[in-house]
mmCIF file of C-alpha atoms and ligand atoms in Angstrom:
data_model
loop_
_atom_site.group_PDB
_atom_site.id
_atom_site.type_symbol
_atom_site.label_atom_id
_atom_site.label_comp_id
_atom_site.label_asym_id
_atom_site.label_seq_id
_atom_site.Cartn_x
_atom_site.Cartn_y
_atom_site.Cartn_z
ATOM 1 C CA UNK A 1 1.852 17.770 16.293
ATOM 2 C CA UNK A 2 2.314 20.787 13.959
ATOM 3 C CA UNK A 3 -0.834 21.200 12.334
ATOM 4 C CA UNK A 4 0.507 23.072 9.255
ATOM 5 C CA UNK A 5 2.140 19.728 8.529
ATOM 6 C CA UNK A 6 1.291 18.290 5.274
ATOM 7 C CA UNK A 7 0.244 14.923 5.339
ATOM 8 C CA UNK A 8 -1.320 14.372 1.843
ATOM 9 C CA UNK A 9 0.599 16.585 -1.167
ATOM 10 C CA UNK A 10 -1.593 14.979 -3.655
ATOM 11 C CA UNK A 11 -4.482 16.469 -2.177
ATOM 12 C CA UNK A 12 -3.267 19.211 -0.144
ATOM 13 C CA UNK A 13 -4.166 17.953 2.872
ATOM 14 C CA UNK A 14 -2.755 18.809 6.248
ATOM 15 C CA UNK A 15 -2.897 17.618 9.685
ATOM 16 C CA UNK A 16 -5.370 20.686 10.634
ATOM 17 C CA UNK A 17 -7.719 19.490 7.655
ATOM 18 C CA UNK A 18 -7.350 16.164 9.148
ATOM 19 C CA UNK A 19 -8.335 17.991 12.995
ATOM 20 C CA UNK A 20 -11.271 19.253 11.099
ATOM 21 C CA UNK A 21 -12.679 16.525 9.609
ATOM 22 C CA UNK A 22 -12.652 14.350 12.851
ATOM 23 C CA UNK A 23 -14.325 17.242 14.626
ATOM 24 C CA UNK A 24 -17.158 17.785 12.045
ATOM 25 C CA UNK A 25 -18.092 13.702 12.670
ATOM 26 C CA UNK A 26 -15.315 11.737 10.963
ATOM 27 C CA UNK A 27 -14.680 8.839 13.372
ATOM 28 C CA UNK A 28 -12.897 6.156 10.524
ATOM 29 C CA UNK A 29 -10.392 6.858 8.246
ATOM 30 C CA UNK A 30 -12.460 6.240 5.361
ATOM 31 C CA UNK A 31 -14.465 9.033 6.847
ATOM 32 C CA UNK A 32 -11.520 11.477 6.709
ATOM 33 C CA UNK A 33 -10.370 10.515 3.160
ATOM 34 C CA UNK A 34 -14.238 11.033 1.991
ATOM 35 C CA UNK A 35 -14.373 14.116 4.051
ATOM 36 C CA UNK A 36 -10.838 15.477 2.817
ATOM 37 C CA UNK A 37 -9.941 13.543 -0.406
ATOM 38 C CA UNK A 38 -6.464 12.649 2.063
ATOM 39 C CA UNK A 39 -4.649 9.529 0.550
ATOM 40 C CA UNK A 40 -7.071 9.288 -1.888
ATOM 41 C CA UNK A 41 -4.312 9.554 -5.018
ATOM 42 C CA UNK A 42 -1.023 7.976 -5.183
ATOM 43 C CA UNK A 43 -1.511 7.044 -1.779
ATOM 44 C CA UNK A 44 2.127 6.962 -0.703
ATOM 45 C CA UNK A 45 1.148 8.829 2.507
ATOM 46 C CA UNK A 46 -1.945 6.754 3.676
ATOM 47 C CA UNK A 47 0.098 5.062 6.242
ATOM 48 C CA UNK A 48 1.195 8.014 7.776
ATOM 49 C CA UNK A 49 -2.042 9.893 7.570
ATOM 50 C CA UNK A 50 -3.924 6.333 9.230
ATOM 51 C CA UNK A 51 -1.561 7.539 11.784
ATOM 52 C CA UNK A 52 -2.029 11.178 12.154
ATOM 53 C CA UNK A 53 -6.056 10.138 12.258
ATOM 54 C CA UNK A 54 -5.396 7.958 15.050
ATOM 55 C CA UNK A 55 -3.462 10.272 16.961
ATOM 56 C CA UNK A 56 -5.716 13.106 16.566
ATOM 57 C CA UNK A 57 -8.606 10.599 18.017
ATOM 58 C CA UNK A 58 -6.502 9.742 21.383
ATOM 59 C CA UNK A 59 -6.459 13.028 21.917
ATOM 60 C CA UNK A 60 -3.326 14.590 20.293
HETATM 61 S S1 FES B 1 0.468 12.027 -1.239
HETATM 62 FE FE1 FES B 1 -1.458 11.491 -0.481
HETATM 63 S S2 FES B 1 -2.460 10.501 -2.127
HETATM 64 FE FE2 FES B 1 -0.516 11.054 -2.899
#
């Protein structure tokens, strides 16, 4: 994945913030989007931020 991806443009989020946020203890998405603020808006993107989170957690 290209972490300077963005993921969320509501919040400004990209996939590195997401890489971040499961490495400082976020192991649910709720965690990341309380962490980050990701998908937290207009939510248009939460389905492919759930899937960025998921990938990032097997190991991507
Ligand atoms: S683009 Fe992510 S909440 Fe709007």
């Amino acid at each position: 994945m290209n972490d300077k991806k963005l993921v969320c443009n509501c919040m400004n989020i990209t996939i590195a913030d997401i890489r971040s946020a499961v490495k400082s203890g976020a192991d649910t998405f709720d965690k990341v989007q309380s962490k980050t603020g990701a998908s937290t808006s207009c939510k248009r993107c939460i389905e492919y931020a759930e899937n960025v989170f998921k990938a990032i957690m097997d190991g991507e």
